[in-house]
Coordinates of C-alpha atoms in Angstrom, one line a residue:
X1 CA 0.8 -3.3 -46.4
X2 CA 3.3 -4.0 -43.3
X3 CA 2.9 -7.2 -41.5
X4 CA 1.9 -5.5 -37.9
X5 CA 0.1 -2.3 -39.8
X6 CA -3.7 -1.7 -38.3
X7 CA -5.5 1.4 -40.4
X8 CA -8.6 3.4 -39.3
X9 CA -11.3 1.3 -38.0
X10 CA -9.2 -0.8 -36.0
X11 CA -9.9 -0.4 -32.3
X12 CA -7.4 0.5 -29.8
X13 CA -7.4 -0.4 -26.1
X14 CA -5.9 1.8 -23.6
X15 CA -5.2 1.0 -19.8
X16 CA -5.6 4.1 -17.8
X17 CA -7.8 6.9 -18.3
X18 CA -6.1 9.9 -16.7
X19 CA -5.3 13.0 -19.1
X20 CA -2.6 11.2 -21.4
X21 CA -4.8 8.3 -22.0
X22 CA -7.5 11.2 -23.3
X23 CA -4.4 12.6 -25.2
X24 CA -3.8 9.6 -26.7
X25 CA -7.5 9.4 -27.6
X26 CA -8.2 12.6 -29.3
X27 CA -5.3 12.0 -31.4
X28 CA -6.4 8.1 -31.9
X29 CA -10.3 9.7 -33.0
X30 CA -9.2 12.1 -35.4
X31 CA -7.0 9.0 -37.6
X32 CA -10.0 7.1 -37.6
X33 CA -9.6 4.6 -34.9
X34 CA -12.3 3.1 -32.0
X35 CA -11.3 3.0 -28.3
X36 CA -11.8 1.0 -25.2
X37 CA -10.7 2.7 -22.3
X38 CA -9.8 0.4 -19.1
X39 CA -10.3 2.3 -15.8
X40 CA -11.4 1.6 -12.4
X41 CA -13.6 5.5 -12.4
X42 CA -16.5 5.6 -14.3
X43 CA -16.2 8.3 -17.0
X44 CA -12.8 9.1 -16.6
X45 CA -11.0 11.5 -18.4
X46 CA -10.4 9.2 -21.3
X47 CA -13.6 7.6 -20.9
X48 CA -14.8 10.4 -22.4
X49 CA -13.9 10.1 -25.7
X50 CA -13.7 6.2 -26.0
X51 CA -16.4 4.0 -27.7
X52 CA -16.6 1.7 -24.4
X53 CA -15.1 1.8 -21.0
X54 CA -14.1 -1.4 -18.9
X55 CA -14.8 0.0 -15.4
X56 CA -12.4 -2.3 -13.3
X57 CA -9.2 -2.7 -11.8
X58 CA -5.9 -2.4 -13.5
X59 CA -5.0 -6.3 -12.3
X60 CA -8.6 -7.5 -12.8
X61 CA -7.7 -10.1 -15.1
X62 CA -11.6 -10.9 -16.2
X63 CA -11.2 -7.4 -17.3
X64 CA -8.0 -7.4 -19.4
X65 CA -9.1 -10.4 -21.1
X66 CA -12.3 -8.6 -22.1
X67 CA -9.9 -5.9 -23.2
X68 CA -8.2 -8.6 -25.1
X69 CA -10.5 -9.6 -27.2
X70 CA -12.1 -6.3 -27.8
X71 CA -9.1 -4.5 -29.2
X72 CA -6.8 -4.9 -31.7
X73 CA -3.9 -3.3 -29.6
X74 CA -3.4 -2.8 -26.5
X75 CA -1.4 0.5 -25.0
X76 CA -1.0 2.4 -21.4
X77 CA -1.4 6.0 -20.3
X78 CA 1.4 5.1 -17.2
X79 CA 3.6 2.7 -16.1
X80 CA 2.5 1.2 -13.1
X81 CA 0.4 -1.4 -15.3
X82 CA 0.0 -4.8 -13.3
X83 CA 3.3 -7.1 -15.0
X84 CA 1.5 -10.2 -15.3
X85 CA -1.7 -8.5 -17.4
X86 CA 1.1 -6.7 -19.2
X87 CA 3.3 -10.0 -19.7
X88 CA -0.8 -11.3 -20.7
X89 CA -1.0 -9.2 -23.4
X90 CA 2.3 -9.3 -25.0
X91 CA 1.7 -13.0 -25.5
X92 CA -1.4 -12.4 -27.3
X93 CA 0.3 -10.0 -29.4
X94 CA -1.5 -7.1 -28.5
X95 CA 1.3 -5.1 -27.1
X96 CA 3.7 -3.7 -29.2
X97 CA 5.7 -2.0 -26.2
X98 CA 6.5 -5.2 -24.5
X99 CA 5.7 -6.0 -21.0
X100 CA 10.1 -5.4 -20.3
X101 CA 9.7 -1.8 -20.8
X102 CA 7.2 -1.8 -18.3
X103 CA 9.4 -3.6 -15.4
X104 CA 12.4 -1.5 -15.7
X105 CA 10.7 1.5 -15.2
X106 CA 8.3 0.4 -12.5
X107 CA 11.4 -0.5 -10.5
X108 CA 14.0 2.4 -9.6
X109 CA 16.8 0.1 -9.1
X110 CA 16.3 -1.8 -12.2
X111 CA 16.1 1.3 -14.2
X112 CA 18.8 2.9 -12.8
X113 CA 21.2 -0.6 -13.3
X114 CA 19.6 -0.3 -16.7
X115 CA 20.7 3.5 -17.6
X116 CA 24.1 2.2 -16.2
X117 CA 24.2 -0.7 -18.4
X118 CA 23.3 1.6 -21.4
X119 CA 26.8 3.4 -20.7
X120 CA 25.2 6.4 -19.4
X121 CA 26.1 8.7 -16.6
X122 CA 23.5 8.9 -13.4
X123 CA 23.7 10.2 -10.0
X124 CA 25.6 8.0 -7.4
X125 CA 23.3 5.4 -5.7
X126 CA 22.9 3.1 -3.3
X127 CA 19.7 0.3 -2.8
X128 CA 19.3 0.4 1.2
X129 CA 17.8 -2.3 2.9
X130 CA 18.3 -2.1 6.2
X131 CA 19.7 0.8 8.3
X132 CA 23.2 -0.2 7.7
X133 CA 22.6 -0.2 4.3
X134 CA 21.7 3.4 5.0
X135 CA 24.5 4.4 6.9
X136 CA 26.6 2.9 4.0
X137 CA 25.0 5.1 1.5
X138 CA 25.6 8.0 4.0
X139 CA 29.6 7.2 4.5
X140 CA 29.5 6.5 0.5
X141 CA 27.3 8.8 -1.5
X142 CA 27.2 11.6 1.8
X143 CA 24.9 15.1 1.9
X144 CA 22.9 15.8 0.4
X145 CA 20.8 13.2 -1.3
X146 CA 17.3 12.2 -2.3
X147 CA 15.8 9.4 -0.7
X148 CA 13.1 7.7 -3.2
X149 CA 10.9 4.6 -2.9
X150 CA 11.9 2.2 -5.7
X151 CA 8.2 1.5 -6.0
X152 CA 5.7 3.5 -6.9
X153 CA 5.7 7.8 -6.0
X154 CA 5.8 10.0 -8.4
X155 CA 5.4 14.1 -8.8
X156 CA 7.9 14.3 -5.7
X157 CA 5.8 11.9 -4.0
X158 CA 7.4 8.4 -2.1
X159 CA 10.7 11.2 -2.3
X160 CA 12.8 12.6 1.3
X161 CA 15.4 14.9 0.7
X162 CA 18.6 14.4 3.2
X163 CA 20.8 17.1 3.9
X164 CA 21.9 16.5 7.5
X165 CA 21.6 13.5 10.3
X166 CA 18.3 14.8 11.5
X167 CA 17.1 13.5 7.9
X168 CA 17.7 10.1 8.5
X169 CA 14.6 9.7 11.2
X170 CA 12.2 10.0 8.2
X171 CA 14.3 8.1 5.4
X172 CA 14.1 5.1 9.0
X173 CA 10.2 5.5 8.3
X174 CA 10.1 5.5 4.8
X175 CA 12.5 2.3 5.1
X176 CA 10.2 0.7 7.9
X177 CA 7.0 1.1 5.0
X178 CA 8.9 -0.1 2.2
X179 CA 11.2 -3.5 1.1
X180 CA 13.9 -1.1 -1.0
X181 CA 14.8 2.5 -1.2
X182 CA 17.2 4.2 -3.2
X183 CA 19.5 6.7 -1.8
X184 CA 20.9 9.0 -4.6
X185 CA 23.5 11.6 -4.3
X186 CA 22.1 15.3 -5.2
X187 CA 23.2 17.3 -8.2
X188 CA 23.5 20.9 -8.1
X189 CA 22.0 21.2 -11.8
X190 CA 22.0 23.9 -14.3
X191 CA 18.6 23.3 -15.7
X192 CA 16.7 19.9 -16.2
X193 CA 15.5 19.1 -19.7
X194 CA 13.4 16.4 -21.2
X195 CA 14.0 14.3 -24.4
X196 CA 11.0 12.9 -25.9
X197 CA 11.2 10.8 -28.9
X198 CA 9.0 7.7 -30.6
X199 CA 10.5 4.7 -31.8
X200 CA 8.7 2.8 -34.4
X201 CA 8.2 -0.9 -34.1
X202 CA 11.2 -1.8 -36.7
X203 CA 13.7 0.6 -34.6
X204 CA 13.5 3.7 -36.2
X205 CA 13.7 6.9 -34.0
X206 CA 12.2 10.5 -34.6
X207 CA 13.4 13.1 -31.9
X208 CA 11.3 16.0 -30.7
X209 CA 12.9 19.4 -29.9
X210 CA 14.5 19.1 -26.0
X211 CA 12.0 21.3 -23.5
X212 CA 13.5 22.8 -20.6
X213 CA 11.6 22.2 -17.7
X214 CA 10.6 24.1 -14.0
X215 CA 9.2 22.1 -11.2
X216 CA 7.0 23.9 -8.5
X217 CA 7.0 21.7 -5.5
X218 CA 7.8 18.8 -7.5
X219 CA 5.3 19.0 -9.8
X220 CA 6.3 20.1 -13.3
X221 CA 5.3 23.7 -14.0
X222 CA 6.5 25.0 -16.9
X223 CA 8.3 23.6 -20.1
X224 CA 9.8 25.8 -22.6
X225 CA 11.0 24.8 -25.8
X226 CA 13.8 24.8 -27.2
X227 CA 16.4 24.4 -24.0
X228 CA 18.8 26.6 -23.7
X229 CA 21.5 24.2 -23.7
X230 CA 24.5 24.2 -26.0
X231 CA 24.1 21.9 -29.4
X232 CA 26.9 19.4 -27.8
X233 CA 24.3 18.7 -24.9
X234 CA 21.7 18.2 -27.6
X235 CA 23.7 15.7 -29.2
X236 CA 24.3 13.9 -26.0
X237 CA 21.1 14.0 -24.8
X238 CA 19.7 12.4 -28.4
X239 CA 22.9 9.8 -27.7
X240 CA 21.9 8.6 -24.6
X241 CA 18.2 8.0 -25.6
X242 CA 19.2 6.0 -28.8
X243 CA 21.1 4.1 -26.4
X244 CA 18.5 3.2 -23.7
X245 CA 16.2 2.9 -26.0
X246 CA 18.3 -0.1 -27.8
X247 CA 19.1 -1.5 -24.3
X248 CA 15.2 -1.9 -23.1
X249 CA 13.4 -2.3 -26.8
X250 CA 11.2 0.6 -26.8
X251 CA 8.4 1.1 -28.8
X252 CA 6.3 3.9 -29.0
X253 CA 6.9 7.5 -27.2
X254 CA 9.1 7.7 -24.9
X255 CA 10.5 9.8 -22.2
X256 CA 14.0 10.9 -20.6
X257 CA 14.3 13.2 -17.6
X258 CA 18.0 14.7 -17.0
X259 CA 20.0 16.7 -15.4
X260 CA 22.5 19.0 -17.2
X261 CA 25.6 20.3 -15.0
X262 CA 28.3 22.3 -17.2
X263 CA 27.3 20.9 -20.0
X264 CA 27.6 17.4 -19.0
X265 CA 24.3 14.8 -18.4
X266 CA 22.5 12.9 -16.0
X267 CA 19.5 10.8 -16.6
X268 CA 17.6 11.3 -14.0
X269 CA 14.0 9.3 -14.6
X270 CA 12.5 7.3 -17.6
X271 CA 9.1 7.5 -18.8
X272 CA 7.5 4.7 -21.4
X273 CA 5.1 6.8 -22.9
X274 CA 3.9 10.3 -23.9
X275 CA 4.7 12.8 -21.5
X276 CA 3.8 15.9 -19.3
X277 CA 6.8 17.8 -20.8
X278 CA 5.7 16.8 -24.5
X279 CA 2.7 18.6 -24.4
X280 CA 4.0 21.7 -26.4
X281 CA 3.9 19.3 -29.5
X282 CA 0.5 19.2 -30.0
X283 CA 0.4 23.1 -31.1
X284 CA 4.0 23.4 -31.9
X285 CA 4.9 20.6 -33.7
X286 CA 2.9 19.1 -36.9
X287 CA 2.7 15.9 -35.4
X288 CA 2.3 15.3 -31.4
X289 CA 3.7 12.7 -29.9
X290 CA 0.3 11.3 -29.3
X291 CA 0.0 11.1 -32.8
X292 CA 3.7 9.8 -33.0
X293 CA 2.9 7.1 -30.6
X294 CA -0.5 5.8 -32.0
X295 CA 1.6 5.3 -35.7
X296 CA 3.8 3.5 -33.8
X297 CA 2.2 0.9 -32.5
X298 CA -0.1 0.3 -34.7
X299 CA 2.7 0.0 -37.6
X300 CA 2.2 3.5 -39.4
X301 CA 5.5 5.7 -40.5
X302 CA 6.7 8.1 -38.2
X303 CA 6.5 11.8 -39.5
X304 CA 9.7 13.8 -39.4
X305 CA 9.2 16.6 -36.9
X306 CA 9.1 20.3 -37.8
X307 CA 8.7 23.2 -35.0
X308 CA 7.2 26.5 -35.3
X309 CA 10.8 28.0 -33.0
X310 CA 9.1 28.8 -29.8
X311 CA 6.9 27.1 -27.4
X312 CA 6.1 26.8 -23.6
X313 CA 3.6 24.2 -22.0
X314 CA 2.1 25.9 -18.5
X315 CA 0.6 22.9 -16.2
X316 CA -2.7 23.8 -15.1
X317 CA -3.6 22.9 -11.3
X318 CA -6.1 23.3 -8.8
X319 CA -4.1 26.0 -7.2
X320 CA -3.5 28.1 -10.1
X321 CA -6.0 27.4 -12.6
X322 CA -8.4 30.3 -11.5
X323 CA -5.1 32.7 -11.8
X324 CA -4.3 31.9 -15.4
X325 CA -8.1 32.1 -16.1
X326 CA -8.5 35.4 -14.9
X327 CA -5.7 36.8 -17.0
X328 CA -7.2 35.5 -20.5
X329 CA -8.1 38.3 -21.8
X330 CA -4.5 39.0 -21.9
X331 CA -3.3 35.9 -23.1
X332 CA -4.1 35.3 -27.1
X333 CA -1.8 33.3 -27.2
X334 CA -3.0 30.3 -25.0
X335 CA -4.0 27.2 -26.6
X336 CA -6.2 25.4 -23.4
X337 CA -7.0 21.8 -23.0
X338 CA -8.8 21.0 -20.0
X339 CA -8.9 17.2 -18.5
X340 CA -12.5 16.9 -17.5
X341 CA -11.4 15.9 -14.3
X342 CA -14.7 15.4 -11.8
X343 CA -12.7 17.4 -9.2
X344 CA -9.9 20.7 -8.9
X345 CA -8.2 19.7 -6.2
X346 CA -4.5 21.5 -4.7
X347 CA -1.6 20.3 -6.4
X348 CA -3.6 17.9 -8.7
X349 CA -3.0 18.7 -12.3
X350 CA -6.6 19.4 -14.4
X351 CA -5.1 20.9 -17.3
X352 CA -2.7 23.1 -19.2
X353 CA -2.0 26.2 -21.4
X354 CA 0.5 26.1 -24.6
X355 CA 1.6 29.1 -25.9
X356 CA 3.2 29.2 -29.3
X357 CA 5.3 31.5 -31.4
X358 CA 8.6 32.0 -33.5
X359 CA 10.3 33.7 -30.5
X360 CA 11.2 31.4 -27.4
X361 CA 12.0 34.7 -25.4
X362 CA 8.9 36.8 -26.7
X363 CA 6.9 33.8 -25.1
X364 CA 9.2 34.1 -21.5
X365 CA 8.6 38.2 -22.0
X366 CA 4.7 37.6 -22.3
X367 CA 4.4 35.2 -19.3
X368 CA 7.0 36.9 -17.0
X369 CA 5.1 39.7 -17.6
X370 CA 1.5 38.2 -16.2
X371 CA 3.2 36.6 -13.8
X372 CA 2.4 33.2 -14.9
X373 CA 6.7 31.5 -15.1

């Protein structure tokens, strides 16, 4: 048996109990595993379905040393875990992922410097400081551009878009609230796609098929799978992941966001973890990449991927969840997980809808059609 392998009946800790935390522990339940769930609201999504939730703070470091000696290792649902619990852990050994991961992607400049470091192509940027910093990224990167908080933000949140001077008043405010922002030149994009893939803990990587997604007030709306994209944008897509993923160690499932513009990329945004636009693989593939992500760090193989040809995720939020709902009856199709969320609220996402076939356009026909893409 591997060194680092834990089998059923180990107990996994999880920090965060939003909807891919509870992903994470259906998936981590039906191998056999126990879970703590660490979360500062009582019965939480993930909560749930755990064994035992910590009910504190993500910083609380009483609480993460509890979490420490309770589990046998230690993931997170997102990545705005605190660094030094993170760092904490690591040193423990309970953290497969690494605390590094975790910093590069909390941090828009440093994962930005880190895409570019990984040789591959982004948007022109600028860190502002000041507001000559800001008028340097005007005269340098010009209109239009997207403003975006280095910290934090995230579903177009902590995000100003700047076409014109009159812009500039709310990027000042943004500026006046925050130490850093990052000013980044807009591309005109074809489409936006999403690579999500799971390296193992000795390197090996396992791609799953490259969804093509749709963002509704910059929340995702739709993914549909496969991307209509030509193979050479496949290749580079794959390409640039292997490369990042070398740069910052990852282990586990893991997430890039780009931009495709006549068939060339940009990496847009990194995720270190399952994600919203991985979704379709629970139906569509025979493995997820929840289940992808739990062999990972705790030392099992990684299965090779296979796709039943068609597939398209449909985010499920307060505003339209009672639309999609009343059209069941005409969807057969729909796989539904629901979040158990305590409240549907505008905008917030409480579940989703997969819908699965051999035919990527019979799927668009069928959701065109009830008005639901």
């Amino acid at each position: 048996m591997p060194k680092n392998r834990l089998d059923y009946g180990a107990t996994i800790g999880i920090i965060g109990g939003g909807q891919l935390g509870r992903m994470m522990a259906t998936t981590a339940r039906h191998m056999g595993y126990r879970l703590i769930v660490l979360d500062p609201t009582p019965d939480c999504p993930a909560a749930q379905l755990a064994d035992e939730q910590l009910v504190a703070n993500y910083d609380d470091q009483l609480a993460i040393e509890q979490l420490a000696n309770k589990a046998d290792v230690v993931t997170y649902e997102f990545e705005n875990v605190d660094l030094q619990a993170a760092r904490y852990l690591e040193a423990k050994g309970l953290l497969p992922q690494g605390a590094h991961s975790l910093e590069i992607t909390q941090d828009r400049e440093l994962e930005k410097r880190a895409m570019v470091a990984s040789g591959q192509s982004v948007a022109p940027f600028l860190i502002i400081k000041t507001k000559a910093d800001l008028q340097r990224a005007v005269n340098e990167v010009g209109y239009p551009a997207v403003v975006k908080t280095c910290r934090g933000g995230y579903d177009g949140k902590g995000q100003h878009k700047v076409k014109t001077e009159h812009d500039l008043v709310a990027v000042e405010t943004m500026l006046a609230a925050n130490e850093r922002l990052i000013y980044e030149g807009y591309i005109p994009f074809d489409c936006e796609i999403s690579v999500v893939f799971t390296r193992s803990l000795a390197g090996e990587i396992v791609f799953f098929p490259i969804g093509e997604n749709i963002h509704r007030d910059h929340i995702l709306h739709t993914t549909t799978v496969p991307a209509t994209v030509a193979p050479g944008v496949v290749d580079k897509a794959r390409t640039a992941a292997h490369a990042i993923a070398e740069e910052i160690g990852v282990v586990g499932t893991f997430t890039l966001e780009l931009f495709v513009r006549n068939n060339d990329i940009y990496i847009n945004e990194l995720a270190p973890r399952p994600h919203n636009s991985g979704h379709f693989t629970i139906e569509a593939c025979n493995v997820s990449q929840f289940e992808q992500h739990i062999r990972a760090i705790c030392g099992l193989p990684l299965a090779p991927v296979h796709f039943h040809g068609g597939a398209i995720m449909l985010n499920l939020l307060g505003d339209n969840i009672a639309d999609a709902f009343a059209k069941i009856d005409q969807l057969p199709l729909a796989q539904i997980h629901m979040y158990g969320k305590a409240e549907i609220k505008p905008k917030r996402k409480v579940g989703h809808m997969t819908f699965v076939g051999q035919s990527r356009d019979e799927l668009v026909a069928l959701l065109t059609k009830e008005n639901l893409i």
